[in-house]
Short mmCIF file of C-alpha atoms and ligand atoms in Angstrom, two decimals:
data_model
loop_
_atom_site.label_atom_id
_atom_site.label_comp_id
_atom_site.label_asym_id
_atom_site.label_seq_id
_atom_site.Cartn_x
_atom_site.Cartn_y
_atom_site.Cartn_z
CA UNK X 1414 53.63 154.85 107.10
CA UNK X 1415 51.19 153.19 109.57
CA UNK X 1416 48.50 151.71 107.59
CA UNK X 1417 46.12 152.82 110.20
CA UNK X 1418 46.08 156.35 109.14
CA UNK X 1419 45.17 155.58 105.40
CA UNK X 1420 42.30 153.26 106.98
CA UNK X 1421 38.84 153.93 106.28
CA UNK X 1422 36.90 151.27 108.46
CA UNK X 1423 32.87 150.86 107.91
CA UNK X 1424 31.47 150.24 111.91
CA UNK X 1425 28.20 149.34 112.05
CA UNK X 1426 26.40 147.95 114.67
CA UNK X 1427 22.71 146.26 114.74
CA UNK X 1428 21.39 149.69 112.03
CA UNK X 1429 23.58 152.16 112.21
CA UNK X 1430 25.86 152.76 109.37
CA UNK X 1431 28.79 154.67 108.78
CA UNK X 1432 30.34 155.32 105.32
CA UNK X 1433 32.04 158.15 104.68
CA UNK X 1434 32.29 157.29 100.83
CA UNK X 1435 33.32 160.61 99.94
CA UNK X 1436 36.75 160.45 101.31
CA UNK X 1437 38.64 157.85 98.81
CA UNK X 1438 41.94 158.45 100.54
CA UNK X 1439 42.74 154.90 102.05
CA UNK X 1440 44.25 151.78 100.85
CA UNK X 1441 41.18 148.82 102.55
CA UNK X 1442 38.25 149.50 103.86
CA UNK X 1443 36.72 146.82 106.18
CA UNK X 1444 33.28 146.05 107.71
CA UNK X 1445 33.33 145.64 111.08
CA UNK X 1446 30.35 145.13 113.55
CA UNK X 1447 29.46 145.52 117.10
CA UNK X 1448 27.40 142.91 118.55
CA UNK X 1449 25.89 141.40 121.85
CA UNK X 1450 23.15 141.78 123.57
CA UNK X 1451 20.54 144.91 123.81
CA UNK X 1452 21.66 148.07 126.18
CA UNK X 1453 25.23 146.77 126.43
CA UNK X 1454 26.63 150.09 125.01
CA UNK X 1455 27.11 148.77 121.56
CA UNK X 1456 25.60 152.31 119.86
CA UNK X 1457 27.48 154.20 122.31
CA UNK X 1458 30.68 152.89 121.88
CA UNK X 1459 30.10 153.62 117.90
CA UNK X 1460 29.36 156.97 118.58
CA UNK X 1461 32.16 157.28 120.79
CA UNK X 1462 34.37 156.36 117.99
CA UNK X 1463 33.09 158.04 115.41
CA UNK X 1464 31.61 161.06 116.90
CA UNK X 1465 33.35 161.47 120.57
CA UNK X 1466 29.96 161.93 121.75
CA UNK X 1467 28.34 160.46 124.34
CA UNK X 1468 24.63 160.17 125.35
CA UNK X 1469 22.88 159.28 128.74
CA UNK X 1470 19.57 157.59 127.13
CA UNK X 1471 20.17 155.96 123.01
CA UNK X 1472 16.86 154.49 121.99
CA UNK X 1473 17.46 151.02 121.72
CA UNK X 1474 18.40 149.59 118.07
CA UNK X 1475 18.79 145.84 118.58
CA UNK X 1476 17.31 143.91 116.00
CA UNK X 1477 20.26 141.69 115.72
CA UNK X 1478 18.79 139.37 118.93
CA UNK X 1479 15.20 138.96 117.55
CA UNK X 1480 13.67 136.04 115.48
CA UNK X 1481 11.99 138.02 113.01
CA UNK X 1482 14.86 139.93 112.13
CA UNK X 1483 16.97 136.85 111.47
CA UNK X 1484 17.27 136.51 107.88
CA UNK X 1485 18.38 140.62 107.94
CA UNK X 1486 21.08 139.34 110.53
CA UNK X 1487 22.51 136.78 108.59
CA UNK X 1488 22.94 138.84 105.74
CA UNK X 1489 24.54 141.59 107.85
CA UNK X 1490 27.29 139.00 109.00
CA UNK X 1491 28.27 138.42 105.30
CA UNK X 1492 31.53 140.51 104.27
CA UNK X 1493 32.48 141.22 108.12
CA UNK X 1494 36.04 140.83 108.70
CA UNK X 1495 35.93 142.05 112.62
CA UNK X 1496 33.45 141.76 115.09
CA UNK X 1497 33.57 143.86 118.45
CA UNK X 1498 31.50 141.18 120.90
CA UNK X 1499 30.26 143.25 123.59
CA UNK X 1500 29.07 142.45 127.07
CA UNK X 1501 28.64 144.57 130.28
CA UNK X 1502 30.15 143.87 133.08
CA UNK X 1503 27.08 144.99 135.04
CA UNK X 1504 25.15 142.58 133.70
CA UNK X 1505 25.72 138.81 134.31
CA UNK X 1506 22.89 137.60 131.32
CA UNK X 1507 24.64 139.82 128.44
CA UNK X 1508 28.48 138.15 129.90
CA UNK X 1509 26.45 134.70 130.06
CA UNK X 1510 25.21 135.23 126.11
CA UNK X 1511 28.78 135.67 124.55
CA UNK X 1512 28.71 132.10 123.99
CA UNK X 1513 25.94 132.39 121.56
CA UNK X 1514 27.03 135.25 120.10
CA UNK X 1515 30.35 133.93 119.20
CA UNK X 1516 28.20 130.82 118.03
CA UNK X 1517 26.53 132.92 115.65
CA UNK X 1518 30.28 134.56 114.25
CA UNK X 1519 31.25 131.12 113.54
CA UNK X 1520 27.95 130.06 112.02
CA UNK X 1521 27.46 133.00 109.75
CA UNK X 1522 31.12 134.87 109.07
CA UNK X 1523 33.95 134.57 107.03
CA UNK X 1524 36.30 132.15 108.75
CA UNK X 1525 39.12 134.10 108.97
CA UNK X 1526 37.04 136.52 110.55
CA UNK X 1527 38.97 138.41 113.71
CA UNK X 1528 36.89 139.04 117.02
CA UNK X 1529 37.87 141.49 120.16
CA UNK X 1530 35.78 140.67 123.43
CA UNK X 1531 34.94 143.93 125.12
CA UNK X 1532 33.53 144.58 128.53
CA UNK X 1533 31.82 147.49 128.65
CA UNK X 1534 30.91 150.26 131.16
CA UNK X 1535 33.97 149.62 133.07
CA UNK X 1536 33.43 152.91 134.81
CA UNK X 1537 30.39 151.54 136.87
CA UNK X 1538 33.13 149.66 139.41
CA UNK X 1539 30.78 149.88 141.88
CA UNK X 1540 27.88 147.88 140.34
CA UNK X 1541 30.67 144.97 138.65
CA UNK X 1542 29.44 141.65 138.68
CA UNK X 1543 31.60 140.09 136.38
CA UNK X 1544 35.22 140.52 137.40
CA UNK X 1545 38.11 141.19 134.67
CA UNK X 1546 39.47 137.59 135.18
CA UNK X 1547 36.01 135.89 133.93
CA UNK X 1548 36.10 138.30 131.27
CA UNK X 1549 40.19 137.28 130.34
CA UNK X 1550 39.42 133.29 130.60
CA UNK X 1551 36.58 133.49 128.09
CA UNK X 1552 38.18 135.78 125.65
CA UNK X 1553 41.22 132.92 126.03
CA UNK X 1554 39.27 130.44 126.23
CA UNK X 1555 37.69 131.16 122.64
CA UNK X 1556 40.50 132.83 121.36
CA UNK X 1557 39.77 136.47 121.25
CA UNK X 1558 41.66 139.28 122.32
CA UNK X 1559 40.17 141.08 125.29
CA UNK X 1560 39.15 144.65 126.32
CA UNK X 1561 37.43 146.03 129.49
CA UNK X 1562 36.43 149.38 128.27
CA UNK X 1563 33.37 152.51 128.92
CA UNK X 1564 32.06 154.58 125.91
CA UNK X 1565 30.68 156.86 128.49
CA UNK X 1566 34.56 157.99 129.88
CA UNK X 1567 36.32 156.93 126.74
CA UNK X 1568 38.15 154.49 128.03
CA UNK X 1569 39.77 151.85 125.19
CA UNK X 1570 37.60 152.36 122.76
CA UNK X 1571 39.83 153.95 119.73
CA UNK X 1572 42.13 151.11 121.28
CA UNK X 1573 39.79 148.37 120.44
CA UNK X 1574 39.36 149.23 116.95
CA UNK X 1575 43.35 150.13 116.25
CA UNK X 1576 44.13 146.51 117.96
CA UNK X 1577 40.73 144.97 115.52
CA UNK X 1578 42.06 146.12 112.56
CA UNK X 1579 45.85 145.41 113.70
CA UNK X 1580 44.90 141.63 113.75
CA UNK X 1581 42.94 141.88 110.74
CA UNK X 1582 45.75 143.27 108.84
CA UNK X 1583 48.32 140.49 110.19
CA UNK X 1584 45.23 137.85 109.09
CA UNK X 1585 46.04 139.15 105.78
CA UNK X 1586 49.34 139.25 105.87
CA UNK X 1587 49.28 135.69 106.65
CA UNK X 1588 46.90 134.96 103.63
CA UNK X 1589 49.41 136.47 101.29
CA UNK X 1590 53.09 134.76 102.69
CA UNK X 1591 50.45 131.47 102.62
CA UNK X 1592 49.38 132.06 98.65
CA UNK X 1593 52.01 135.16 97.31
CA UNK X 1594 50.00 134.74 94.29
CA UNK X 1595 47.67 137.12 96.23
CA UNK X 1596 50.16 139.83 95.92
CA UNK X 1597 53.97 140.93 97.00
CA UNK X 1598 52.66 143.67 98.98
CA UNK X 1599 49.32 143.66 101.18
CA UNK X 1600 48.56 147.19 99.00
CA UNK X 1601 47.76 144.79 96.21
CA UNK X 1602 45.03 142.87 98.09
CA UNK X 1603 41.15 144.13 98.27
CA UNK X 1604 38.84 143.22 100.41
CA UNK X 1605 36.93 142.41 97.16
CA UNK X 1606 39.73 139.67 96.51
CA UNK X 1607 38.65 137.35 99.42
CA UNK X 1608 35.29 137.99 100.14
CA UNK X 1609 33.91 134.88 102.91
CA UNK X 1610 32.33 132.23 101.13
CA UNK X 1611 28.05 132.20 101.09
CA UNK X 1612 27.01 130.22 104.05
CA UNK X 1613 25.08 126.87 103.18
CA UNK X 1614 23.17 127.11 106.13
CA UNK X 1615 22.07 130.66 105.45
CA UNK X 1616 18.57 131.47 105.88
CA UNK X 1617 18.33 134.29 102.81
P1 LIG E 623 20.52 148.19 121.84
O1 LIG E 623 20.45 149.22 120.75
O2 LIG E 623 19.22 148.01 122.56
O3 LIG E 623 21.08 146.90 121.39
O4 LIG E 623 21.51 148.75 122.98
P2 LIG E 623 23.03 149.18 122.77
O5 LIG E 623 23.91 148.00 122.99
O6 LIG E 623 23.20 149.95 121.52
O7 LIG E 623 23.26 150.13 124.05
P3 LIG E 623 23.23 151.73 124.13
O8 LIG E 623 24.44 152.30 123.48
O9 LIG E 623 21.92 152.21 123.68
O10 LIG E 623 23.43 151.93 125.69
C1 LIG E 623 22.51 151.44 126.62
C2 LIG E 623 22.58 152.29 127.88
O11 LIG E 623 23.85 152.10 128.49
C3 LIG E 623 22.44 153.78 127.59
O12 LIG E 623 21.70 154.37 128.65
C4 LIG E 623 23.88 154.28 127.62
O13 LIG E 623 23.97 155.63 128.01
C5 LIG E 623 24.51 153.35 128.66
N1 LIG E 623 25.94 153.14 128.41
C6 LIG E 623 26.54 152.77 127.25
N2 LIG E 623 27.86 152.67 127.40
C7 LIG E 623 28.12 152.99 128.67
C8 LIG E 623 29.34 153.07 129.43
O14 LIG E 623 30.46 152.82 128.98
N3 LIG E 623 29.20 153.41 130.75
C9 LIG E 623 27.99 153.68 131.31
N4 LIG E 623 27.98 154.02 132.61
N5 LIG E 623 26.85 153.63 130.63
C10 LIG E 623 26.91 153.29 129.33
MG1 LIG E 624 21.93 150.41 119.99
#
């Protein structure tokens, strides 16, 4: 049976929060989060997902990139097991920030946690300025898989979360042929049974 289907994933991006806790029919349940910087379509693309909605004008939600919200950030980070980095590709500064934010993954996430590099609002061709090979080298060059995608005309979105929690599942698979103390069969393994470690250098 594809795992997938029993999946209930927890998205959540800079506040919004998705839990359907009332439907107990799946085997893990994973936090992932959508980050980068503000207005690159990271609320959209959740709602997208979830909802297949889309909206022209979100009111902005980022906390994630401001000081004072820091010590809320870090904490967010904890538990994550996927991150969805987002840039768009109309915008050279958000592209030119992935660094940091992939900084701020290593810094403040579980090691083993799994990152997808997405661009973005790939339906506005016409106003590109960073082309899908730029895109391609950094996700290789840090070792993410990579996505050009647009919440606005649905394009890769469900496949960026399948593909997320595809590599977060073979992350675990690893874990257990590493230690089979773990378990003979991923069912037996919780995300409760490896949580990431408390960072030293966390702020709260
Ligand atoms: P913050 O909450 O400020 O961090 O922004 P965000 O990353 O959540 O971006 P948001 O989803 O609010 O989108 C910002 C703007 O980009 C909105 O006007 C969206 O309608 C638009 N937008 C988002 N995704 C796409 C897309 O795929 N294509 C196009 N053309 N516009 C998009
Ligand atoms: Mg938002």
């Amino acid at each position: 049976m594809d795992y997938r289907s029993q999946l209930m994933a927890s998205v959540t991006d800079a506040r919004y929060r998705q839990k359907d806790t009332s439907d107990q029919n799946f085997d893990y349940m994973f936090k992932l989060l959508i980050i980068g910087n503000s207005s690159v379509g990271k609320t959209s693309f959740l709602f997208r997902y979830a909802d297949d909605t889309f909206t022209p004008a979100f009111v902005s939600t980022d906390t994630a990139g401001q000081e004072r919200y820091r010590t809320i950030t870090t904490a967010y980070y904890r538990g994550a097991m996927g991150f969805v980095l987002m840039y768009d590709i109309t915008s050279e500064d958000s592209f030119n920030a992935v660094q940091d934010w992939a900084t701020q993954i290593k810094t403040y996430s579980w090691d083993n946690a799994q990152v997808i590099l997405v661009g973005n609002k790939c339906d506005m061709e016409d106003e590109r300025i960073v082309p899908v090979e730029k895109g391609k080298s950094l996700a290789d060059q840090l070792g993410f898989d990579y996505f050009e995608a647009s919440a606005k005309e649905n394009i890769n979105v469900r496949q960026v979360f399948e593909r997320l929690v595809d590599i977060i599942c073979e992350k675990m698979s690893e874990s257990i042929d590493s230690d089979p103390s773990r378990g003979t069969s991923g069912r037996s393994m919780r995300l409760t049974d490896n949580p990431p470690p408390s960072q030293q250098n966390c702020s709260c």
